[in-house]
Coordinates of C-alpha atoms and ligand atoms in Angstrom, one line a residue:
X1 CA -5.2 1.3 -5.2
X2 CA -4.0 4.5 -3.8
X3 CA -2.9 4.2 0.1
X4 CA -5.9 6.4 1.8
X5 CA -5.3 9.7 3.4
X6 CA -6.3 9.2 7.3
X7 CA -9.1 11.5 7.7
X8 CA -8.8 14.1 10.0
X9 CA -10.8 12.7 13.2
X10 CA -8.3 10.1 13.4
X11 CA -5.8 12.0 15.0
X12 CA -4.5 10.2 17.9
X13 CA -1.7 7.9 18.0
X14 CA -2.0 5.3 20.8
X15 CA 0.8 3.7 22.3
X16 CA -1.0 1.8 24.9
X17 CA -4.6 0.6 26.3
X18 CA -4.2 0.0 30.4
X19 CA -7.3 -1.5 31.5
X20 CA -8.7 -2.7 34.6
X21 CA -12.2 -4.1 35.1
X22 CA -13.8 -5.9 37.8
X23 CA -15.9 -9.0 36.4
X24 CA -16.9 -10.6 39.0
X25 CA -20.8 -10.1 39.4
X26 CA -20.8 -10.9 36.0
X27 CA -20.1 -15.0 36.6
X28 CA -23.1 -15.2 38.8
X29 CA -26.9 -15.1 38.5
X30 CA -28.3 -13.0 36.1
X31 CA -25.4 -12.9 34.8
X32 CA -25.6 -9.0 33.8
X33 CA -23.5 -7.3 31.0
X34 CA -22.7 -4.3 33.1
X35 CA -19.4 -3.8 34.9
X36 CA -17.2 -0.9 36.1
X37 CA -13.8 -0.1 34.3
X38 CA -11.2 2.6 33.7
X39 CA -8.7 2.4 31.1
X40 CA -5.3 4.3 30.5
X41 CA -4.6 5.6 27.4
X42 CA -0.9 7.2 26.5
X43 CA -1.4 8.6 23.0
X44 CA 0.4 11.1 21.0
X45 CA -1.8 13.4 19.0
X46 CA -1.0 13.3 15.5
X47 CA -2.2 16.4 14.4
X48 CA -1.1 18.4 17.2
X49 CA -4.7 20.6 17.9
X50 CA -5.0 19.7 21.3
X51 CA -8.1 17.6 20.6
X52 CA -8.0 14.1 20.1
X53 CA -11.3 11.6 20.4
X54 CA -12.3 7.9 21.0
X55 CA -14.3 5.7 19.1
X56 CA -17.3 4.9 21.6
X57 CA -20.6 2.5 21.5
X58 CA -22.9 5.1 23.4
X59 CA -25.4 2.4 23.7
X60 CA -23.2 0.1 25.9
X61 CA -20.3 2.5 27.4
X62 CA -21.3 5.3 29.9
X63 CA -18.6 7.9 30.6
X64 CA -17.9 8.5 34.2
X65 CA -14.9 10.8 34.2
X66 CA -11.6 11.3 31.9
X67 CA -8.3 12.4 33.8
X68 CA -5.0 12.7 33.7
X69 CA -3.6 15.4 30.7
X70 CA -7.6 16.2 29.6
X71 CA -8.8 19.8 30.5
X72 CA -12.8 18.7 29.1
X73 CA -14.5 16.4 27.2
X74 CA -17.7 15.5 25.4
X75 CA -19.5 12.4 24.1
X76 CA -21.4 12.9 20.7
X77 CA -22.6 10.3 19.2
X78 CA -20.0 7.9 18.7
X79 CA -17.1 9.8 19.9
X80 CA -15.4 10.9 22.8
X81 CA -13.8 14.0 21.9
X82 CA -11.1 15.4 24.4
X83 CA -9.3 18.4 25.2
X84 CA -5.8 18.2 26.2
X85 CA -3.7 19.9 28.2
X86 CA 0.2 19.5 27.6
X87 CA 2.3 16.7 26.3
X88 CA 5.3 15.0 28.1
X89 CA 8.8 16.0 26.8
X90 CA 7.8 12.7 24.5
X91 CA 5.1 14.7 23.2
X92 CA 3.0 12.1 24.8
X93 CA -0.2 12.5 26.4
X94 CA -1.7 10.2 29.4
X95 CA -6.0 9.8 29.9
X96 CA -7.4 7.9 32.3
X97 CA -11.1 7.1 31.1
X98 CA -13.5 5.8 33.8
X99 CA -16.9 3.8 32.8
X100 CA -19.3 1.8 32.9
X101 CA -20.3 -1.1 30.5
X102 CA -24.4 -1.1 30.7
X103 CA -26.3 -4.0 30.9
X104 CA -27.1 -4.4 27.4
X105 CA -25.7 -7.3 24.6
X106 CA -23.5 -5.0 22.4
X107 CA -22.6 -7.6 20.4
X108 CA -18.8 -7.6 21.4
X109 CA -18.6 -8.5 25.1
X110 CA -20.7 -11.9 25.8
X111 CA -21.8 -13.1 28.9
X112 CA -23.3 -17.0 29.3
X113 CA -23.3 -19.3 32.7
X114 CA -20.3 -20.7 31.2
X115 CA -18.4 -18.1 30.1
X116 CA -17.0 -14.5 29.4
X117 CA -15.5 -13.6 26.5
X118 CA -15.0 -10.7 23.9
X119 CA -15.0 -11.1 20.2
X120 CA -14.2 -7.4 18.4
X121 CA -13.6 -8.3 14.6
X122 CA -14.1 -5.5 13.0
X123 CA -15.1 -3.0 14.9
X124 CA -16.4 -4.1 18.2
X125 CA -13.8 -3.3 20.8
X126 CA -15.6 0.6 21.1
X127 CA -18.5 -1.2 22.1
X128 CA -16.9 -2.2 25.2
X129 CA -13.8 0.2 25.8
X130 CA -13.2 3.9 24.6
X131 CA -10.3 3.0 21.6
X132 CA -9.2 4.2 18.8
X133 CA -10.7 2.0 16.8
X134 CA -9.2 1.0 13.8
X135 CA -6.4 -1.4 12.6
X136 CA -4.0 1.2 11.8
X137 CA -3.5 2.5 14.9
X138 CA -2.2 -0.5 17.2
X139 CA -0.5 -0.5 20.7
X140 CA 0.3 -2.1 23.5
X141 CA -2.7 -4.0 25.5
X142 CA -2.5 -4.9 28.8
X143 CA -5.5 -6.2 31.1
X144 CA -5.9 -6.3 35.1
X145 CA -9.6 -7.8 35.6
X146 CA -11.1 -9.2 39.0
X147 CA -13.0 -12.8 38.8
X148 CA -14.1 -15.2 41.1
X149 CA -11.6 -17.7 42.0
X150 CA -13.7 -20.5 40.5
X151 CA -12.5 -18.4 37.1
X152 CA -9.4 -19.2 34.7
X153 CA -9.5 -16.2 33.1
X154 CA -7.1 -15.7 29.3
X155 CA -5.9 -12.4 27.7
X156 CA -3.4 -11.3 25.1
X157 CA 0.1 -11.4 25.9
X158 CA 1.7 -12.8 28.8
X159 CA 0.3 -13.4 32.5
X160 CA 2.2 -11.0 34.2
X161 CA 0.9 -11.7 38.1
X162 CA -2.1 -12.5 39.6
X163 CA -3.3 -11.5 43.2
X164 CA -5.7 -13.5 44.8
X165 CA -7.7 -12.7 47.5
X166 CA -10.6 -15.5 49.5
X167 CA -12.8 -15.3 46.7
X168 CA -11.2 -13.4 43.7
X169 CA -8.2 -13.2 41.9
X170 CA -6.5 -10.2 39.7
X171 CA -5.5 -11.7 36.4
X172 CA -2.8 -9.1 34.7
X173 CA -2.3 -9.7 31.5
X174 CA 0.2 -8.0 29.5
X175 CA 1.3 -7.5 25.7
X176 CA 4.7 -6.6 24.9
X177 CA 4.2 -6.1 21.4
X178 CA 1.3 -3.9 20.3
X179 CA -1.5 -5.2 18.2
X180 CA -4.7 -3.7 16.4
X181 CA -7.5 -3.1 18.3
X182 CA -9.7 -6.1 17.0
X183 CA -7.5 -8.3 18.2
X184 CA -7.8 -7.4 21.5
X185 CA -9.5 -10.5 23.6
X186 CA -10.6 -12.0 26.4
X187 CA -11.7 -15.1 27.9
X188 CA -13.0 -16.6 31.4
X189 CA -14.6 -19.8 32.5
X190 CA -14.7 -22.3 35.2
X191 CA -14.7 -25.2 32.7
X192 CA -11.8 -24.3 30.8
X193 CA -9.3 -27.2 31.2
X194 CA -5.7 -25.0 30.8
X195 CA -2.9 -27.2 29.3
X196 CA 0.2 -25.4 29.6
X197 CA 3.4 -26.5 27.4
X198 CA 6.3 -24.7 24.7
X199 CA 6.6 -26.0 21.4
X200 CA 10.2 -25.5 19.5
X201 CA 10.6 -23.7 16.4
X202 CA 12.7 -25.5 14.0
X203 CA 15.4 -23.3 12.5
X204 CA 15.3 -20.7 15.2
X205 CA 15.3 -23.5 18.0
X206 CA 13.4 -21.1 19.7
X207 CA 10.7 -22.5 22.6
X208 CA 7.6 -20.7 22.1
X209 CA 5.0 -20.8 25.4
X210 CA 1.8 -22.7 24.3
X211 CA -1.4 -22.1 26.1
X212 CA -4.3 -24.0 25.3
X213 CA -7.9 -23.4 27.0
X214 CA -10.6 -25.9 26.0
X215 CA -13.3 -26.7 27.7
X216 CA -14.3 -29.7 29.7
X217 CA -16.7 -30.5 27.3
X218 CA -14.8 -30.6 24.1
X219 CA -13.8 -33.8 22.6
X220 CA -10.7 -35.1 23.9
X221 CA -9.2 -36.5 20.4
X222 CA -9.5 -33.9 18.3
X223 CA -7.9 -31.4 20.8
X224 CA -5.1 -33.7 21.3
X225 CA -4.8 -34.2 17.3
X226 CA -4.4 -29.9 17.3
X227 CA -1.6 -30.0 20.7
X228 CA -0.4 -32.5 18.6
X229 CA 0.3 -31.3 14.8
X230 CA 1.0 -27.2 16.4
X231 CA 4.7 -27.7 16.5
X232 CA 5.1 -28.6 13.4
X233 CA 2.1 -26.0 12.3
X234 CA 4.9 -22.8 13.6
X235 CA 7.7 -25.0 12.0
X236 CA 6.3 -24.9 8.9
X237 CA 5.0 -21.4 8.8
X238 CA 7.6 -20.0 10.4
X239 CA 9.9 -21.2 8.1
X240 CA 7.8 -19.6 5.3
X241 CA 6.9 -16.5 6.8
X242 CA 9.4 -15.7 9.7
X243 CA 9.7 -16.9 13.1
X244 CA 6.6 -16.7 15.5
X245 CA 6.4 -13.3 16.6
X246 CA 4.8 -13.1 19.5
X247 CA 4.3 -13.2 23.1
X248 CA 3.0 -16.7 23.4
X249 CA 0.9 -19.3 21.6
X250 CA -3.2 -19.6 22.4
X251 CA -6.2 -21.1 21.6
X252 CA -9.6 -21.1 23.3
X253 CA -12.8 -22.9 22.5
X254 CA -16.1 -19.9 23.1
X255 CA -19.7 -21.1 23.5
X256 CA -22.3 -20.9 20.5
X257 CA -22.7 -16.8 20.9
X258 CA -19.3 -16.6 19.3
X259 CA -20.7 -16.2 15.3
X260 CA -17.3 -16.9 13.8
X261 CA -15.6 -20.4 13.1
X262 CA -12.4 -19.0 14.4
X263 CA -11.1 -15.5 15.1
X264 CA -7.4 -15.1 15.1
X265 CA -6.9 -12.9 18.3
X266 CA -3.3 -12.1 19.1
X267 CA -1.9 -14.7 20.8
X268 CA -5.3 -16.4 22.2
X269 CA -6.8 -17.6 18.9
X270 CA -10.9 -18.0 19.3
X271 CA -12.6 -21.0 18.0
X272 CA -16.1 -21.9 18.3
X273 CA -17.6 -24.7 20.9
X274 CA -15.4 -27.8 20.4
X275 CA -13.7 -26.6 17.0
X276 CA -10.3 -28.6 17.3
X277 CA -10.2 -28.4 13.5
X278 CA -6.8 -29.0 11.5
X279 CA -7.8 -26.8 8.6
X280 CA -9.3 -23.9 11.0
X281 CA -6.6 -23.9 13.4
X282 CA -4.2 -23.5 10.0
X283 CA -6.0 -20.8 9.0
X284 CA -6.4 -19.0 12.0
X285 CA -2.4 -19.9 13.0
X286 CA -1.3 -18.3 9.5
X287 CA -3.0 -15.2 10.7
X288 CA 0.0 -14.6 13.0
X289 CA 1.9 -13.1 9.8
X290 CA -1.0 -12.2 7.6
X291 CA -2.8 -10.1 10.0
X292 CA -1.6 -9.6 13.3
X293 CA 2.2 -9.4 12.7
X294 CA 1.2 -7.2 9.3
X295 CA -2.0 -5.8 9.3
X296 CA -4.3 -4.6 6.6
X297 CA -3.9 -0.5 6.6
X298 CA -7.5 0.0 6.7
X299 CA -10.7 -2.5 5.9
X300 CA -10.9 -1.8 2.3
X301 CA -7.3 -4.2 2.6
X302 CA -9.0 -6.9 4.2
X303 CA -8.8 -9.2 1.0
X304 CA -4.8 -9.3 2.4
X305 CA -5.4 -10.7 5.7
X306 CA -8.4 -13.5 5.0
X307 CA -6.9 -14.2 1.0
X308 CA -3.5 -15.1 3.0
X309 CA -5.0 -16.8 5.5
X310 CA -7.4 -19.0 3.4
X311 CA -4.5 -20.0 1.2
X312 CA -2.0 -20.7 3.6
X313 CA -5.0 -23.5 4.4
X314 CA -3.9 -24.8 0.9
X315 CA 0.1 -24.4 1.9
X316 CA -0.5 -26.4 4.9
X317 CA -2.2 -29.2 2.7
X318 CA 0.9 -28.9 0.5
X319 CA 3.2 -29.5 3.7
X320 CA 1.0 -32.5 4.7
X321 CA 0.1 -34.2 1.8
X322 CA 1.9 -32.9 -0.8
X323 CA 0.5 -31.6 -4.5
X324 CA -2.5 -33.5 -4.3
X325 CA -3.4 -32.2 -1.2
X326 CA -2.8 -29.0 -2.3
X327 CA -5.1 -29.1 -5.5
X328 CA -7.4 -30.3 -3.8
X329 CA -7.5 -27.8 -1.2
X330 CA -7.2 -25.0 -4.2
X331 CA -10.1 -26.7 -5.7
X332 CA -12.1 -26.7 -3.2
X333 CA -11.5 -22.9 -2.8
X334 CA -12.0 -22.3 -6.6
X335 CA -15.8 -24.4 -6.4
X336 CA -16.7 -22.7 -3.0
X337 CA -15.9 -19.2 -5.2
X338 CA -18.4 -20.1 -8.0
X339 CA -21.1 -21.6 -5.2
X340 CA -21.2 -18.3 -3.6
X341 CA -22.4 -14.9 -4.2
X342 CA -19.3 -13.7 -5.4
X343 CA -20.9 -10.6 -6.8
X344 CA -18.5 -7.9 -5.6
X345 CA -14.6 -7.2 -6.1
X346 CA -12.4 -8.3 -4.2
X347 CA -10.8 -4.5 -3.6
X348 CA -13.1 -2.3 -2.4
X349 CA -11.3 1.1 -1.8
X350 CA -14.7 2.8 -0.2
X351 CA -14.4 0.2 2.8
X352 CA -11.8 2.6 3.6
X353 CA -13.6 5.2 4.8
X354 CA -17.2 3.5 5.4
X355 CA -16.5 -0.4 7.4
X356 CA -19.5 -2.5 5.5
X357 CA -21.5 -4.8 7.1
X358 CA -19.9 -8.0 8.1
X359 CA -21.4 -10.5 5.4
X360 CA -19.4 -8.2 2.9
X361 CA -16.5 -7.6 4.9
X362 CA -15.8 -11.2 5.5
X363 CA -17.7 -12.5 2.2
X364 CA -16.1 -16.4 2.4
X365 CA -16.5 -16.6 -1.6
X366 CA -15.1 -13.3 -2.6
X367 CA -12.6 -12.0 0.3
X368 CA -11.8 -15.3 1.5
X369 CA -12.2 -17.6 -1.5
X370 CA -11.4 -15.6 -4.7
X371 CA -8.1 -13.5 -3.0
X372 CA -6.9 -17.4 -2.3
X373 CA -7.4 -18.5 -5.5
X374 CA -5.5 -15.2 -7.0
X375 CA -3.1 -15.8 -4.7
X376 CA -2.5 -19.5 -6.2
X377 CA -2.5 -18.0 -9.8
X378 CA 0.0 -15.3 -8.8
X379 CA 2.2 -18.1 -8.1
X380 CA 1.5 -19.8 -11.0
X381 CA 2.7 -16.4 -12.7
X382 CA 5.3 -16.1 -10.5
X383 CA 6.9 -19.0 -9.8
X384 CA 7.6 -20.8 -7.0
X385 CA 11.0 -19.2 -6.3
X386 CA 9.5 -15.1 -6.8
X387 CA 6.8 -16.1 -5.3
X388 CA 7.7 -17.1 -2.1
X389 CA 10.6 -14.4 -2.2
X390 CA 8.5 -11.2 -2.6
X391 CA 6.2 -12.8 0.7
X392 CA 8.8 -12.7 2.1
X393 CA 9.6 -9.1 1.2
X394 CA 6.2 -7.6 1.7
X395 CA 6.0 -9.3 5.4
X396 CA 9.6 -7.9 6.0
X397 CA 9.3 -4.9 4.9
X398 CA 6.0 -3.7 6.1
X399 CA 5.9 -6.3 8.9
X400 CA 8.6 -5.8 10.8
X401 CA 7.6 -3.2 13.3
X402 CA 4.4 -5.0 13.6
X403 CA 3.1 -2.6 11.1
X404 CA 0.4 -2.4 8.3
X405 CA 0.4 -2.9 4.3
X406 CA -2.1 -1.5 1.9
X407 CA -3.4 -3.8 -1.4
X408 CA -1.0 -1.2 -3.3
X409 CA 2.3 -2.0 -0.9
X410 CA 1.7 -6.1 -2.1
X411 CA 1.4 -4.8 -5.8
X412 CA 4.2 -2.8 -5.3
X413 CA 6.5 -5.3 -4.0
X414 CA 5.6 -8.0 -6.7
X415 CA 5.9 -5.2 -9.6
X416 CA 9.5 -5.2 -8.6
X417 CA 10.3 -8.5 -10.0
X418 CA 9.8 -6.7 -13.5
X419 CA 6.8 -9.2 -14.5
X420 CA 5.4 -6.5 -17.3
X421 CA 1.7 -7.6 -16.8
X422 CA 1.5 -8.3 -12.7
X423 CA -0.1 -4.5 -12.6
X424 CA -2.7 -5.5 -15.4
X425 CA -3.1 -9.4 -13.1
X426 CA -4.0 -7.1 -9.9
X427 CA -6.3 -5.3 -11.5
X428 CA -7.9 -7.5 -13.5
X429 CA -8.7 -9.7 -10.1
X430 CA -9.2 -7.0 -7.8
X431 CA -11.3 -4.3 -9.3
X432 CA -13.7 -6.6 -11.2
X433 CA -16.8 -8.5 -9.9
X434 CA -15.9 -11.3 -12.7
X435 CA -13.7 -13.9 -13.7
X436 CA -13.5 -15.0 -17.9
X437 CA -15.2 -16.5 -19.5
X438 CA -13.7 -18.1 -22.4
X439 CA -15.8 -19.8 -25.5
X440 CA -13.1 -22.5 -26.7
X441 CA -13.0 -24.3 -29.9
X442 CA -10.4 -25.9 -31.7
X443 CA -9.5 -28.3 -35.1
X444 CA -7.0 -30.2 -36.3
X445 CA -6.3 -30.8 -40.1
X446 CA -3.8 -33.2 -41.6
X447 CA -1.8 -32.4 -44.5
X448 CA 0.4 -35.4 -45.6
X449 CA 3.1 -35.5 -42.6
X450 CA 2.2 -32.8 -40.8
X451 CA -1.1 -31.9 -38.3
X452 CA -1.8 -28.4 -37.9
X453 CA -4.1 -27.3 -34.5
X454 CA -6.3 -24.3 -35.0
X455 CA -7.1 -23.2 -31.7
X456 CA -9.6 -20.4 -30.6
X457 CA -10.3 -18.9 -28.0
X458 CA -12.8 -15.9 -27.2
X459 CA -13.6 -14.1 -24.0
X460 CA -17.3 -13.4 -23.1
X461 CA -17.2 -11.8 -19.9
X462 CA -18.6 -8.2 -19.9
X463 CA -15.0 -6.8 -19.0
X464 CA -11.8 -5.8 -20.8
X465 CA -9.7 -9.4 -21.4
X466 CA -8.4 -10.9 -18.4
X467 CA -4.4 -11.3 -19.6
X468 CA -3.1 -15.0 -18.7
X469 CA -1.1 -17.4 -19.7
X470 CA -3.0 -20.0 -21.8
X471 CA -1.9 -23.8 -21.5
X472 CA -2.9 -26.0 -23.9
X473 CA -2.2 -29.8 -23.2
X474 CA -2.0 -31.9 -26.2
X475 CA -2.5 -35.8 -25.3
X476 CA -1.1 -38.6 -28.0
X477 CA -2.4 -42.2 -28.6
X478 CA 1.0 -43.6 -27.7
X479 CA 0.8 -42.2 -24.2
X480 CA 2.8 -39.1 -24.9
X481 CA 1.9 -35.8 -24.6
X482 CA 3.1 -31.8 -24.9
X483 CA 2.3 -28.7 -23.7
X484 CA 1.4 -25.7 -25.8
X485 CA 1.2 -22.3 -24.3
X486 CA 0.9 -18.5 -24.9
X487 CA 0.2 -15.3 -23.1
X488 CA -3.7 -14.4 -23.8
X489 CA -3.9 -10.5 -23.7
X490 CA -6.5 -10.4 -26.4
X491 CA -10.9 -10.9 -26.0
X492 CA -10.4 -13.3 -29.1
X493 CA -7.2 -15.1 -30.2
X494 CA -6.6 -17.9 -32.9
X495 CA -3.4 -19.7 -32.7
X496 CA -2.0 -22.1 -35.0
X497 CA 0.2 -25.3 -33.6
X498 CA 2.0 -27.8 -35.4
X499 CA 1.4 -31.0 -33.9
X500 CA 3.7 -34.3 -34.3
X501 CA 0.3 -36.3 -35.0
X502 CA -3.6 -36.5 -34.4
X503 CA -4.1 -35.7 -31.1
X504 CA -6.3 -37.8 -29.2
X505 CA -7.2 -35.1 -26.2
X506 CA -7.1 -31.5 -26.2
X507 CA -7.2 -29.9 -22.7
X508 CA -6.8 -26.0 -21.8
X509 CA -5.6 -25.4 -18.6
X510 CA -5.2 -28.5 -17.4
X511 CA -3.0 -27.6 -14.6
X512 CA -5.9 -25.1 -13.4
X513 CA -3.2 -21.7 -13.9
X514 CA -6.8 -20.0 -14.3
X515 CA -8.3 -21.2 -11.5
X516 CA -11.2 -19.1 -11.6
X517 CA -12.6 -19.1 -15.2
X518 CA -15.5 -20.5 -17.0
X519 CA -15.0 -22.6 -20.5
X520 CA -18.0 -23.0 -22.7
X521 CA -20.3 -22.5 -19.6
X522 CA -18.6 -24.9 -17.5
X523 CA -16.7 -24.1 -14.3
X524 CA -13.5 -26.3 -13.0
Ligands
ZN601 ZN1 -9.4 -15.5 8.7

């Protein structure tokens, strides 16, 4: 759980992406992929050998020329290596890259008779623009692209002029805080209808600019239910997490090529066609902190951003319909765990170095499902009170320049609070493919006044014990009842209670602390 050393092709340091496209053949018949683009990049390079390179998708990007401080170049393979020639006072370095996108499907950039859009997640903005891409490395973004009129075209940021001319306009769109390169987005249509408005932030009073692009076709009432609950949405997060930290507020509804059910760009939040969903929106909303404000160092740390997110789902469930709501919504993560695959850790320190395939990087029953569920259990080890507190720490600490946090900086913060097993909790969670599996049995015996309960419990899982606290509720014919508990750190345990009569229901766990576990075969 090591932070990873940046290998040594990763050497530049980019401060900002300047790119201008022109889009406009692309909104009429065929409807071609290709366009012409040039972006500026102002980098610093990192490890000062004059050399720096690009990730690039050499099936969809063509290199025209690079500019500016570069004495050569060369394309090989998947890079864009370039020379340099000196650095500004700064020690800053300016390229202007011209190209051309082909007219291929790269997987990143759609193109439908409805609309234009992007969608990067993980590692699909290369495929489109030369970038050093990976989510360490984030910077500014802005965008100056020519559409048709007709177009209503949505970036990052905040609109910063548009120029029209009789049948095309120049959208710039600018960022003023950076953000990782797979959050980088765009959107155009001519049957987007814009709805423009601010929402206030409790506590900070703050009045955030909302923009809002669904399309014509979307249903009217369940858009309106979203507008309608967001204010509260940023109130209630933002009180949890820290106020909203960006730009603006956005949404946008994509057509069926987008594969995702929502992708939390920075400040223009994808969903799929017509998804005005409360839980998705939550989910993709609490991404602002877990995410985009903070990002995970590298993808081996994605566990932080979707694990957040997916139980921030459950926090907003809390907010709105209080503990019920909020077991259920835990529950429902727990049994969606145990329906999946879940055959892999939730850490995988390797993705480091080599990005997996999507089904494994985003893995809903391991990444998304199992790091919420540890996430509810940390609490339940926590507290409420240290819980919330050391959040609050990790996104201040690590989140405050818009930065990133490794799996060992959120270990590291809660290991301050002195818990002695938290370390042993983390890696009991993260480094296994398993959750226990506890054989339970128990008996009570009666000697004249007093009732003794033997209680036993054994772990079966083919790893060393998972350490937890063990709750044992004790239920009593007359209606009352008591809780038993103690700290489990052993594969097989027998514990002896004394018991103020016959007990007439024995429950373990019954407020699901071990969310993820199996008892005599038997899950939740
Ligand atoms: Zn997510």
């Amino acid at each position: 759980l090591k932070n990873f050393k940046l290998s040594k092709s990763a050497n530049a340091d980019v401060i900002s992406y300047s790119l201008e496209t022109d889009f406009v053949k692309n909104f009429y018949p065929p409807y071609p992929h290709s366009f012409n683009a040039s972006v500026e990049i102002i980098f610093r390079d990192t490890d000062n050998d004059s050399l720096v390179s690009f990730n690039i998708n050499p099936f969809s990007i063509k290199i025209q020329s690079v500019e500016g401080d570069a004495l050569l170049y060369k394309t090989e393979g998947e890079r864009l290596t370039v020379k340099l020639k000196t650095p500004d006072k700064e020690g800053r370095y300016k390229i202007r890259i011209k190209y051309e996108h082909l007219n291929v499907e790269d997987g990143s950039f759609f193109v439908s008779p409805d609309i234009l859009f992007t969608n990067n997640a993980p590692e699909g903005t290369r495929n489109w623009m030369p970038s050093h891409d990976v989510p360490h490395d984030k910077a500014l973004f802005e965008i100056k692209a020519r559409v048709p009129r007709k177009i209503t075209f949505a970036s990052n940021g905040l609109l910063s002029d548009s120029a029209a001319s009789d049948s095309t306009v120049i959208y710039h769109w600018k960022t003023t805080v950076p953000l990782a390169t797979y959050l980088i987005t765009m959107a155009g249509s001519s049957e987007f209808l814009p709805d423009y408005f601010t929402v206030k932030e409790k506590g900070s009073g703050k009045e955030i600019p909302v923009r809002m692009y669904r399309k014509i076709s979307d249903d009217p009432a369940s858009y309106f239910f979203v507008k309608g609950m967001l204010e509260e949405l940023n109130s209630y997060f933002s009180h949890k997490f820290g106020s909203y930290p960006f730009e603006k507020i956005g949404f946008v509804t994509l057509n069926e090529k987008f594969i995702y059910g929502g992708m939390e760009n920075q400040t223009l939040i994808s969903l799929c066609d017509n998804c005005w969903n409360e839980i998705l929106v939550a989910h993709e909303f609490a991404h602002t902190w877990f995410g985009n404000k903070l990002t995970c160092l590298s993808w081996a740390d994605i566990w932080l951003n979707e694990s957040f997110a997916r139980y921030s789902e459950a926090l907003w469930s809390e907010a709105t319909n209080g503990s019920s709501g909020y077991l259920n919504h835990v529950l429902y993560t727990a049994q969606s765990y145990f329906d999946g695959k879940n055959s892999m850790p939730l850490y995988n320190g390797h993705w480091a170095f080599n990005t997996p395939g999507i089904d494994s990087l985003y893995d809903g029953s391991v990444i998304y499902d199992k790091g919420a569920a540890v996430l509810h259990m940390l609490r339940g080890v926590a507290g409420d009170s240290i819980f919330f507190n050391r959040i609050g720490e990790y996104l201040t600490r690590f989140g405050s320049d818009y930065g990133n946090a490794s799996t060992a900086d959120l270990i590291g913060v809660f290991n301050e609070t002195g818990i002695t097993y938290l370390d042993q909790f983390f890696k009991q969670w993260l480094l296994y493919p398993a959750h226990p599996r506890y054989k339970i049995s128990y008996n009570t015996f009666t000697a004249g006044d007093s009732v003794k309960l033997a209680f036993e419990l054994r772990q079966i899982q083919d790893t060393p014990p998972f350490i937890m606290d063990a709750e044992i509720l004790v239920k009593y014919s007359d209606g009352t009842e008591e809780l038993l508990t103690f700290l489990n750190e052993k594969k097989e345990e027998k514990k002896e209670f004394f018991l103020k009569a016959k007990p007439a229901k024995v429950i373990f766990d019954p407020y699901f602390r071990i969310l993820l576990k199996e008892v005599n075969g038997k899950t939740l």
